[in-house]
Coordinates of C-alpha atoms in Angstrom, one line a residue:
M709 CA -57.2 -193.9 -37.4
S710 CA -58.1 -192.1 -34.2
L711 CA -55.7 -190.1 -32.0
D712 CA -56.1 -192.7 -29.2
T713 CA -54.5 -195.4 -31.3
L714 CA -51.5 -193.2 -32.3
P715 CA -48.3 -193.3 -30.2
R716 CA -47.8 -190.4 -27.7
A717 CA -45.2 -188.7 -29.9
S718 CA -47.6 -188.8 -32.9
R719 CA -50.5 -187.4 -30.8
N720 CA -48.3 -184.5 -29.7
T721 CA -47.7 -183.6 -33.3
H722 CA -51.4 -183.4 -33.9
R723 CA -51.9 -180.9 -31.1
R724 CA -52.2 -177.3 -32.1
E725 CA -49.8 -175.2 -30.0
R726 CA -50.8 -171.6 -29.1
P727 CA -48.7 -168.9 -30.5
P728 CA -46.4 -167.2 -27.9
G729 CA -48.3 -163.9 -28.2
R730 CA -51.6 -165.6 -27.4
R731 CA -50.2 -167.5 -24.4
W732 CA -48.8 -164.2 -23.1
R733 CA -52.1 -162.4 -23.5
S734 CA -54.0 -165.3 -21.8
R735 CA -51.6 -165.2 -18.8
L736 CA -52.0 -161.4 -18.7
D737 CA -55.8 -161.8 -18.6
V738 CA -55.7 -164.2 -15.7
K739 CA -53.2 -162.3 -13.6
A740 CA -53.6 -158.7 -14.4
M741 CA -57.3 -158.3 -15.3
P742 CA -58.6 -158.6 -11.7
Y743 CA -56.3 -155.8 -10.7
A744 CA -57.3 -153.7 -13.6
L745 CA -61.0 -154.1 -12.7
V746 CA -60.5 -153.0 -9.1
S747 CA -58.0 -150.2 -9.9
P748 CA -60.6 -147.5 -10.5
Y749 CA -61.6 -147.7 -6.8
F750 CA -58.0 -147.4 -5.6
L751 CA -57.3 -144.6 -8.0
L752 CA -60.3 -142.6 -6.7
F753 CA -59.4 -143.5 -3.1
A754 CA -55.9 -142.2 -3.7
A755 CA -57.1 -139.0 -5.3
F756 CA -59.9 -138.2 -2.9
G757 CA -58.8 -140.0 0.2
L758 CA -55.1 -140.4 0.6
F759 CA -54.1 -137.2 -1.1
P760 CA -56.3 -135.0 1.1
L761 CA -55.0 -136.8 4.2
A762 CA -51.4 -136.2 3.2
F763 CA -52.2 -132.6 2.1
T764 CA -53.8 -131.6 5.3
L765 CA -51.1 -133.3 7.4
Y766 CA -48.5 -131.3 5.5
Y767 CA -50.2 -128.0 6.0
S768 CA -51.1 -128.7 9.6
L769 CA -47.4 -128.2 10.3
Y770 CA -47.4 -124.7 8.7
D771 CA -49.0 -121.3 9.3
Y772 CA -50.8 -121.2 6.0
D773 CA -53.4 -118.6 4.9
L774 CA -55.3 -117.6 1.8
T775 CA -52.7 -115.1 0.7
G776 CA -50.2 -118.0 0.3
T777 CA -48.1 -117.1 3.3
T778 CA -46.5 -120.3 4.5
E779 CA -44.3 -120.4 7.6
W780 CA -43.1 -123.5 9.4
A781 CA -45.0 -124.0 12.7
G782 CA -44.1 -127.6 13.6
L783 CA -46.6 -128.8 16.2
G784 CA -47.6 -125.2 17.0
N785 CA -51.0 -125.6 15.5
Y786 CA -51.7 -128.8 17.5
T787 CA -50.5 -127.1 20.7
A788 CA -52.7 -124.1 20.1
L789 CA -55.7 -126.4 19.5
L790 CA -55.2 -128.3 22.7
G791 CA -55.4 -125.0 24.6
D792 CA -58.3 -123.6 22.5
D793 CA -61.5 -123.5 24.5
D794 CA -63.6 -123.2 21.4
F795 CA -62.1 -126.4 20.0
W796 CA -62.8 -128.3 23.2
R797 CA -66.4 -126.9 23.3
A798 CA -66.9 -128.1 19.8
T799 CA -65.5 -131.5 20.7
V800 CA -67.8 -131.9 23.7
N801 CA -70.8 -130.8 21.5
T802 CA -69.8 -133.4 18.8
V803 CA -69.4 -136.3 21.2
A804 CA -72.6 -135.4 23.1
M805 CA -74.8 -135.1 20.0
F806 CA -73.2 -138.3 18.6
L807 CA -74.2 -140.2 21.8
I808 CA -77.7 -138.7 22.0
A809 CA -78.4 -139.4 18.4
T810 CA -76.7 -142.8 17.8
V811 CA -77.7 -144.8 20.8
P812 CA -81.5 -144.5 20.4
Q813 CA -81.0 -144.7 16.6
M814 CA -79.4 -148.1 16.8
F815 CA -82.3 -149.5 19.0
L816 CA -85.0 -147.9 16.9
A817 CA -83.4 -149.2 13.6
L818 CA -83.0 -152.7 15.1
F819 CA -86.6 -153.0 16.3
L820 CA -87.9 -151.4 13.1
A821 CA -85.9 -153.9 11.0
N822 CA -87.3 -156.7 13.1
A823 CA -90.9 -155.5 12.4
L824 CA -90.2 -155.1 8.7
N825 CA -88.9 -158.7 8.6
K826 CA -92.2 -160.2 9.4
H827 CA -94.9 -161.2 6.9
M828 CA -97.3 -158.4 6.2
R829 CA -99.4 -156.9 3.5
F830 CA -97.8 -154.2 1.2
R831 CA -94.4 -155.3 2.6
L832 CA -92.3 -153.8 -0.2
P833 CA -93.9 -150.3 -0.2
I834 CA -93.6 -150.1 3.6
R835 CA -90.0 -151.1 3.4
M836 CA -89.3 -148.5 0.7
S837 CA -91.1 -145.8 2.7
V838 CA -88.6 -145.9 5.6
L839 CA -86.0 -144.5 3.2
L840 CA -88.0 -141.4 2.4
P841 CA -86.4 -139.2 5.1
L842 CA -83.0 -140.0 3.7
V843 CA -83.8 -138.8 0.2
T844 CA -85.3 -135.6 1.5
S845 CA -83.2 -132.4 1.1
V846 CA -81.3 -131.5 4.2
V847 CA -82.3 -127.9 3.9
A848 CA -86.0 -128.9 3.7
V849 CA -85.5 -131.1 6.8
A850 CA -83.8 -128.2 8.7
V851 CA -86.6 -125.8 7.8
V852 CA -89.3 -128.2 9.1
F853 CA -87.4 -129.0 12.3
T854 CA -86.6 -125.4 12.9
Q855 CA -90.4 -124.7 12.9
L856 CA -91.1 -127.7 15.1
F857 CA -88.6 -126.5 17.7
A858 CA -89.4 -122.8 17.5
R859 CA -89.5 -121.2 20.9
D860 CA -92.9 -119.4 20.9
W861 CA -95.0 -121.2 18.4
G862 CA -93.3 -124.6 17.8
L863 CA -95.2 -127.8 17.9
V864 CA -92.8 -129.4 20.3
N865 CA -93.1 -126.6 22.9
Y866 CA -96.9 -126.7 22.4
L867 CA -97.0 -130.5 23.2
L868 CA -94.7 -130.0 26.2
G869 CA -96.8 -127.1 27.4
L870 CA -99.8 -129.6 27.7
F871 CA -97.8 -131.2 30.5
G872 CA -97.0 -127.9 32.2
V873 CA -93.4 -127.5 30.8
D874 CA -92.4 -124.0 30.1
N875 CA -91.3 -123.0 26.6
T876 CA -87.7 -124.0 25.7
N877 CA -85.4 -122.0 23.5
W878 CA -84.1 -124.9 21.6
R879 CA -81.4 -123.0 19.7
A880 CA -80.2 -120.8 22.5
E881 CA -79.6 -123.5 25.2
R882 CA -76.9 -126.1 24.9
V883 CA -78.5 -129.4 25.9
P884 CA -81.9 -128.6 24.2
S885 CA -80.1 -127.8 21.0
W886 CA -78.3 -131.1 21.2
I887 CA -81.6 -132.9 21.6
A888 CA -83.2 -131.0 18.7
I889 CA -80.3 -131.8 16.3
A890 CA -80.1 -135.4 17.4
T891 CA -83.8 -135.7 16.7
M892 CA -83.2 -134.4 13.2
V893 CA -80.4 -136.9 12.7
D894 CA -82.4 -139.8 14.0
W895 CA -85.4 -138.9 11.7
R896 CA -83.1 -139.0 8.7
W897 CA -80.9 -142.0 9.3
T898 CA -83.0 -144.5 11.3
G899 CA -84.6 -145.9 8.2
Y900 CA -81.3 -146.3 6.4
N901 CA -79.8 -148.3 9.3
A902 CA -83.1 -150.3 9.6
I903 CA -82.8 -151.4 5.9
I904 CA -79.2 -152.5 6.5
F905 CA -80.3 -154.5 9.6
L906 CA -83.1 -156.0 7.6
A907 CA -80.7 -157.2 4.9
G908 CA -78.6 -158.8 7.6
M909 CA -81.7 -160.5 9.1
Q910 CA -82.7 -162.0 5.8
T911 CA -79.4 -163.8 5.6
I912 CA -80.1 -165.7 8.8
P913 CA -81.2 -169.3 7.9
R914 CA -84.9 -169.9 8.6
D915 CA -84.1 -173.4 9.9
L916 CA -82.7 -171.9 13.1
Y917 CA -86.1 -170.2 13.8
E918 CA -88.0 -173.3 12.9
A919 CA -85.9 -175.5 15.2
A920 CA -86.2 -172.9 18.0
S921 CA -90.0 -172.8 17.6
I922 CA -90.1 -176.6 17.8
D923 CA -88.1 -176.4 21.1
G924 CA -90.7 -174.0 22.4
A925 CA -88.7 -170.7 22.2
S926 CA -90.9 -167.6 22.0
R927 CA -90.4 -164.9 19.4
R928 CA -88.7 -162.7 22.0
R929 CA -86.2 -165.3 22.9
Q930 CA -85.6 -166.1 19.3
F931 CA -84.8 -162.4 18.7
W932 CA -82.3 -162.3 21.6
Q933 CA -80.8 -165.7 21.2
I934 CA -80.7 -166.1 17.4
T935 CA -81.2 -162.7 15.6
L936 CA -78.8 -160.6 17.6
P937 CA -75.8 -163.0 17.7
M938 CA -76.2 -163.7 13.9
L939 CA -76.4 -159.9 13.2
R940 CA -73.0 -159.2 14.8
P941 CA -71.2 -158.5 11.5
T942 CA -74.0 -156.2 10.4
M943 CA -74.0 -154.4 13.7
I944 CA -70.3 -153.8 13.5
F945 CA -70.7 -152.2 10.1
V946 CA -73.7 -150.1 11.2
V947 CA -72.0 -148.9 14.4
L948 CA -68.8 -148.0 12.6
N949 CA -70.6 -146.2 9.9
S950 CA -72.7 -144.3 12.4
T951 CA -69.6 -143.4 14.4
I952 CA -68.0 -141.8 11.3
G953 CA -71.2 -140.0 10.4
G954 CA -71.9 -138.8 14.0
L955 CA -68.5 -137.5 14.7
T956 CA -68.3 -135.6 11.3
L957 CA -71.8 -134.1 11.9
F958 CA -72.1 -131.0 9.8
S959 CA -75.2 -130.5 7.6
E960 CA -77.8 -130.7 10.3
P961 CA -76.4 -128.3 12.9
M962 CA -75.2 -126.0 10.1
T963 CA -78.6 -125.6 8.6
F964 CA -80.2 -125.5 12.1
Y965 CA -78.5 -122.1 12.6
N966 CA -79.3 -120.7 9.1
G967 CA -75.9 -121.8 7.6
N968 CA -73.8 -120.1 10.2
P969 CA -70.8 -122.2 11.3
D970 CA -70.7 -120.5 14.8
G971 CA -73.2 -123.1 16.0
G972 CA -75.2 -120.6 18.1
S973 CA -74.5 -117.3 19.7
Q974 CA -72.0 -119.0 22.2
G975 CA -71.1 -122.1 20.1
Q976 CA -73.5 -124.2 22.1
F977 CA -74.0 -126.7 19.2
Q978 CA -70.9 -126.1 17.0
T979 CA -69.3 -129.4 16.0
V980 CA -65.7 -130.1 15.2
A981 CA -66.5 -130.2 11.4
M982 CA -68.1 -126.8 11.7
F983 CA -65.1 -125.5 13.6
V984 CA -62.8 -126.7 10.8
Y985 CA -65.1 -125.1 8.2
K986 CA -65.1 -121.8 10.1
E987 CA -61.3 -121.7 10.6
A988 CA -60.6 -122.6 6.9
F989 CA -63.2 -120.6 5.0
R990 CA -64.0 -117.7 7.2
E991 CA -60.8 -117.1 9.2
F992 CA -58.7 -118.4 6.2
D993 CA -56.3 -120.1 8.6
Y994 CA -55.8 -123.3 6.7
G995 CA -52.9 -124.6 8.8
Y996 CA -55.0 -124.4 12.0
A997 CA -58.0 -125.9 10.2
S998 CA -55.8 -128.8 8.9
A999 CA -54.6 -129.5 12.4
A1000 CA -58.2 -129.6 13.7
A1001 CA -59.2 -131.9 10.8
W1002 CA -56.4 -134.3 11.9
L1003 CA -57.5 -134.3 15.5
L1004 CA -61.0 -135.0 14.3
F1005 CA -59.6 -138.0 12.3
L1006 CA -57.9 -139.3 15.5
L1007 CA -61.2 -138.8 17.4
I1008 CA -63.0 -140.9 14.8
L1009 CA -60.4 -143.7 15.0
I1010 CA -60.7 -143.7 18.8
G1011 CA -64.5 -143.7 18.7
A1012 CA -64.6 -146.4 16.0
A1013 CA -62.2 -148.6 18.0
I1014 CA -64.2 -148.3 21.2
N1015 CA -67.5 -149.0 19.5
F1016 CA -66.0 -152.0 17.6
L1017 CA -64.8 -153.6 20.9
F1018 CA -68.1 -152.8 22.5
V1019 CA -70.1 -154.5 19.8
R1020 CA -67.8 -157.5 19.7
R1021 CA -68.2 -157.9 23.5
I1022 CA -72.0 -157.8 23.2
G1023 CA -71.8 -160.5 20.5
G1024 CA -69.8 -162.7 22.9
T1025 CA -66.4 -162.7 21.1
R1026 CA -63.1 -161.5 22.4

């Protein structure tokens, strides 16, 4: 006799009930396992993200030095920073180099990604080659660019001299040093952003381009009317990522001046990150450096918010 011909009560007696312990483990797997799988990220973020933020915020309210001397200062460190000419000089340098480096970098990366998205021979090796500057040592990059921008025998001054331009001391003058460091940053990071843009372009349905071609749209119009609007989420990510990296610029200007955090003889290309490093590890004023780090954090938030709103407005959303 099959179970289908038995009464409902008889069928229930034939069912095998799970033991209470097994039901509890099954419920635990369904509800708790997802949290257990993502918990390593949150633990690492709490240890290396939230804790340093809270730690620097705490010590920014104290006069704290290497000897362990701790004295309550309240907002004294922040007040002193707002009246510190060196801090404001570093802030202007940081914002200027960020703008000089990031704006051209976004356009170059976007058009490079568009070129890499086309059908061509040896497409994979060419795409991989754009990441070579990123994997190159920062020290090696700094050595090469220091030679390129040397005052008396640098290649850049030689090329400019062909057009009648006098030799420029790229490390002694403020604006030229910004341009030299921004060039170094663009050389390293344009390929990285181009690959991210390329990944975003490959998610755009090809049907849209085929329909636009049937309607007579040129490749240029397809780029402006299809590619750019569909890339809006990718553009937001790249712009925010570049904002964080640009405002925390440290390695390139540091190595450009032979590892000295002064950023030139008059601080002409010292960034806020270099200022924090100098105050913490050379002047040993950890409270002052912590306050500067928090002001840098606020600067990043403001810059990221402005760029986010700007990119959304370009994409046509409000």
